[in-house]
mmCIF file of C-alpha atoms in Angstrom:
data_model
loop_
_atom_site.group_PDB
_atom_site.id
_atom_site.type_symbol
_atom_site.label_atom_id
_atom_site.label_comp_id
_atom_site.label_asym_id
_atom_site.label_seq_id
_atom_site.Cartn_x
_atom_site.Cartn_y
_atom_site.Cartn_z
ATOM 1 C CA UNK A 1 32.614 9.959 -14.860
ATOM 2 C CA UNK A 2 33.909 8.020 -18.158
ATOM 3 C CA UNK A 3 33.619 4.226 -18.515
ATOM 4 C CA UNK A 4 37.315 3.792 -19.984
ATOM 5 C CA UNK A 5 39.750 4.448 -19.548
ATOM 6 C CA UNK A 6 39.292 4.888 -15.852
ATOM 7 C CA UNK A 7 40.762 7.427 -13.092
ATOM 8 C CA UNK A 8 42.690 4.855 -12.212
ATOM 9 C CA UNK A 9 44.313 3.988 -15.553
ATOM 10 C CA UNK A 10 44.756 7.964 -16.807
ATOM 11 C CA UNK A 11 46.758 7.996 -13.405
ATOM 12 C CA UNK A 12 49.103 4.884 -14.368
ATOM 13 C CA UNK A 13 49.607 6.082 -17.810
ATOM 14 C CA UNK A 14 50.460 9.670 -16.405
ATOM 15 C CA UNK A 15 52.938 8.344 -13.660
ATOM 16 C CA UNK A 16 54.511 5.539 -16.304
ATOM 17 C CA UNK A 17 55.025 8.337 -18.820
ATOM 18 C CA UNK A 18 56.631 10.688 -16.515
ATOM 19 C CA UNK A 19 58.604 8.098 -14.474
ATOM 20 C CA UNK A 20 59.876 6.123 -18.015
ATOM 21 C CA UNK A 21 59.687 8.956 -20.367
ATOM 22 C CA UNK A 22 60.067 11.879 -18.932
ATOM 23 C CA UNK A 23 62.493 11.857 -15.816
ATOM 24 C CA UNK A 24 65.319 10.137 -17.932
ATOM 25 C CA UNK A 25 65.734 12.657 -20.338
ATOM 26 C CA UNK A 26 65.748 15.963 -18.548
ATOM 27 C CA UNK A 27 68.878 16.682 -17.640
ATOM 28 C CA UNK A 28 68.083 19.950 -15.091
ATOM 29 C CA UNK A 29 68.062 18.340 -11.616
ATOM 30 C CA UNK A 30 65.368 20.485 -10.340
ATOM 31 C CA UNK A 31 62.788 19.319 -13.369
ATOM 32 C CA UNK A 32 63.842 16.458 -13.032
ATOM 33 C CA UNK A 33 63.511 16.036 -9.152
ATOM 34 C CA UNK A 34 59.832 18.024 -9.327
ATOM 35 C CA UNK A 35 58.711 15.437 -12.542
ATOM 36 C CA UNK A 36 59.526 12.740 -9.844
ATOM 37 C CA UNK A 37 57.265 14.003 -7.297
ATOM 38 C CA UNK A 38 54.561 14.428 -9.952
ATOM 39 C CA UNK A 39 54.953 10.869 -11.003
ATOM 40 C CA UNK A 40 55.334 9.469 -7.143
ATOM 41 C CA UNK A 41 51.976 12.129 -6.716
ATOM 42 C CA UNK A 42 50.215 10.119 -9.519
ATOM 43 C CA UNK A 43 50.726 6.819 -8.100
ATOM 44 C CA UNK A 44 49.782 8.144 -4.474
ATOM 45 C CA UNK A 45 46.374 8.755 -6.441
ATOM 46 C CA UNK A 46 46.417 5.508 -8.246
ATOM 47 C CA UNK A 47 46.647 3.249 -5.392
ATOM 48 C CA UNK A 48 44.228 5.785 -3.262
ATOM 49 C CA UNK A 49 41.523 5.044 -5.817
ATOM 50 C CA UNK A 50 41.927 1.581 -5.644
ATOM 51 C CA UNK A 51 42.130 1.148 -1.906
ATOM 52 C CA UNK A 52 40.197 4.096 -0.514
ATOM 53 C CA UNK A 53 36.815 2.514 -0.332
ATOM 54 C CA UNK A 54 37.685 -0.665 1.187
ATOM 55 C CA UNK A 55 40.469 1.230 3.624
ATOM 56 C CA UNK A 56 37.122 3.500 4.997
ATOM 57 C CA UNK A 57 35.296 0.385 5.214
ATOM 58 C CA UNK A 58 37.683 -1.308 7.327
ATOM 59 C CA UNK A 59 38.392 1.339 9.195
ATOM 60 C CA UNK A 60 34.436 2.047 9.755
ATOM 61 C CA UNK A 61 34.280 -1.137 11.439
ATOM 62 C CA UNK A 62 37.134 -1.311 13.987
ATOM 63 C CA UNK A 63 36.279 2.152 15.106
ATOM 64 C CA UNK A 64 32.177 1.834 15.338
ATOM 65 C CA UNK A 65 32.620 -1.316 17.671
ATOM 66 C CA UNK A 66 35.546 0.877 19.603
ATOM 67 C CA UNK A 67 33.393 3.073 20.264
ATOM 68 C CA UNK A 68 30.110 1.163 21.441
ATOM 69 C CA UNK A 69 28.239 1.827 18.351
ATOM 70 C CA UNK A 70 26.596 -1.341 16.852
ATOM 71 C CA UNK A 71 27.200 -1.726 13.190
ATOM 72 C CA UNK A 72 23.904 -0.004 11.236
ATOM 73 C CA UNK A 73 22.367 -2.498 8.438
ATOM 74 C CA UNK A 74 23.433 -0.702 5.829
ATOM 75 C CA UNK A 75 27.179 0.683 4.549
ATOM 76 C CA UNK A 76 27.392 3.937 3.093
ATOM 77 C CA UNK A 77 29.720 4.613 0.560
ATOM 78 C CA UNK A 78 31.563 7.530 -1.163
ATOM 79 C CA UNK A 79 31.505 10.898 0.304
ATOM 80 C CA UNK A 80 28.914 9.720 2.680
ATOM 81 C CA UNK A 81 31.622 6.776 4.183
ATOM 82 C CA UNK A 82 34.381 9.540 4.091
ATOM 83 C CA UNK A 83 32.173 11.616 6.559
ATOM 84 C CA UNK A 84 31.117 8.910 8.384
ATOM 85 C CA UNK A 85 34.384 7.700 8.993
ATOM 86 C CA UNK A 86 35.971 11.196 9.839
ATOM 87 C CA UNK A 87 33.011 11.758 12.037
ATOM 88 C CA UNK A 88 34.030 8.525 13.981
ATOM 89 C CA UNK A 89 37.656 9.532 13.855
ATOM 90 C CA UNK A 90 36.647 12.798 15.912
ATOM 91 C CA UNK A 91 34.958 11.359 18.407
ATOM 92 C CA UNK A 92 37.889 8.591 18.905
ATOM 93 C CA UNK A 93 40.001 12.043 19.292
ATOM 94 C CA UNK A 94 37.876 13.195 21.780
ATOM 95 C CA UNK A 95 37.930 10.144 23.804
ATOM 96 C CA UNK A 96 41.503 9.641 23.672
ATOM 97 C CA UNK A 97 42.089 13.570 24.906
ATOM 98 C CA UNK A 98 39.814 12.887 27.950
ATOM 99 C CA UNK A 99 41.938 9.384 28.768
ATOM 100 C CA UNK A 100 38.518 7.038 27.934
ATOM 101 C CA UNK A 101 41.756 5.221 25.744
ATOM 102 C CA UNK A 102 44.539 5.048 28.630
ATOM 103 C CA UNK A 103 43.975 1.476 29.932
ATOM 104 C CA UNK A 104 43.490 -1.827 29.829
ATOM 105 C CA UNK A 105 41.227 -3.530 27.016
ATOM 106 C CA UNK A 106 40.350 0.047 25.318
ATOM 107 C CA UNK A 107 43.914 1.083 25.274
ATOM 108 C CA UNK A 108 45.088 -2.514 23.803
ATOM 109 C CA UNK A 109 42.103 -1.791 20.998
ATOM 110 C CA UNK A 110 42.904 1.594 20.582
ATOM 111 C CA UNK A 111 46.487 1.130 19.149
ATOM 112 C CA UNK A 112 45.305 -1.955 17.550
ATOM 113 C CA UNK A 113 42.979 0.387 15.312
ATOM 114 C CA UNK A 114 45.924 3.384 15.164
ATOM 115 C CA UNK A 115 48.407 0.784 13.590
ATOM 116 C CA UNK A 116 45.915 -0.652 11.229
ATOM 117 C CA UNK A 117 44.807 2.278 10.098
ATOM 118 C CA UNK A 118 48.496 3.510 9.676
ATOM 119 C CA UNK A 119 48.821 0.311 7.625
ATOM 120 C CA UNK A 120 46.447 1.179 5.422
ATOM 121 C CA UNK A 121 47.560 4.817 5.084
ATOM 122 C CA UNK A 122 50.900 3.332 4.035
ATOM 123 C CA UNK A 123 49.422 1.323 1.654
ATOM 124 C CA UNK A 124 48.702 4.259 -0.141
ATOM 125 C CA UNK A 125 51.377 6.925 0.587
ATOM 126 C CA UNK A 126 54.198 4.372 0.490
ATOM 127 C CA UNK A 127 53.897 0.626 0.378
ATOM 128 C CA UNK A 128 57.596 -0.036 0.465
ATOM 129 C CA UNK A 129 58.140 1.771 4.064
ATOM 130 C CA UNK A 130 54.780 -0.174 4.871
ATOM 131 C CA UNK A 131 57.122 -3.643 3.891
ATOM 132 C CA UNK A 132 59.826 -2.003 5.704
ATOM 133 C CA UNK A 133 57.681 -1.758 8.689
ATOM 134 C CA UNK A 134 55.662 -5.205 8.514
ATOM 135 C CA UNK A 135 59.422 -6.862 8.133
ATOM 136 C CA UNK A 136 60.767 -5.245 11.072
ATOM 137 C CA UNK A 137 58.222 -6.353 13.276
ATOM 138 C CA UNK A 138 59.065 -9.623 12.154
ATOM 139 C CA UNK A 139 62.100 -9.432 13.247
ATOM 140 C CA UNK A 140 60.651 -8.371 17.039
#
């Protein structure tokens, strides 16, 4: 790990140099189309390093109380919140396959944590469908 520049800032320099640099003058469509991805890739990564930790967080708390567990004193972090987290995220699996998730209360908490945790996978992998969405409910 490097104190400066950061993961974070390598990745905004990469994707600002490929979407303002590069892109514009290649003129081969299928470069150019593939140096798009790569630049849309690097801000996927950009955003995920800013957000991951405090998306796993949240996301740690609406499922332990989902799934009667109390909340332990302490919150892990890094890899150790990732497995936590996906840990918690198979057992929700499980109870949703064997219909503990079907009705009433638990169902209504259920998709409360699916769409916030959608939210906050848009947040990474595309925050303007995640405005699209938020502004259609809106309209509902």
């Amino acid at each position: 790990m490097q104190d400066r520049p950061s993961a974070k800032d390598l990745l905004e320099a990469l994707a600002d140099f490929l979407e303002r640099e590069a892109v514009p003058v290649v003129e081969d469509p299928r470069l150019r189309f593939r140096l798009m991805i790569a630049g849309n890739l690097a801000r996927i990564l950009e955003r995920e390093a800013d957000l991951e930790e405090t998306l796993l967080q949240s996301e740690r708390k609406r499922l332990l109380p989902l799934l009667g567990k109390g909340l332990p004193g302490t919150d892990p972090s890094g890899s150790q919140l990732r497995e936590e987290v996906l840990n918690l995220n198979q057992d929700f699996g499980r109870r949703i396959r064997a219909g503990e998730m079907d009705m009433g209360p638990a169902a209504q908490k259920a998709f409360a944590h699916a769409l916030a945790t959608l939210e906050g996978k848009l947040a990474v992998a595309n925050p303007k469908e995640l405005e699209k969405m938020k502004a259609e409910r809106k309209k509902s």
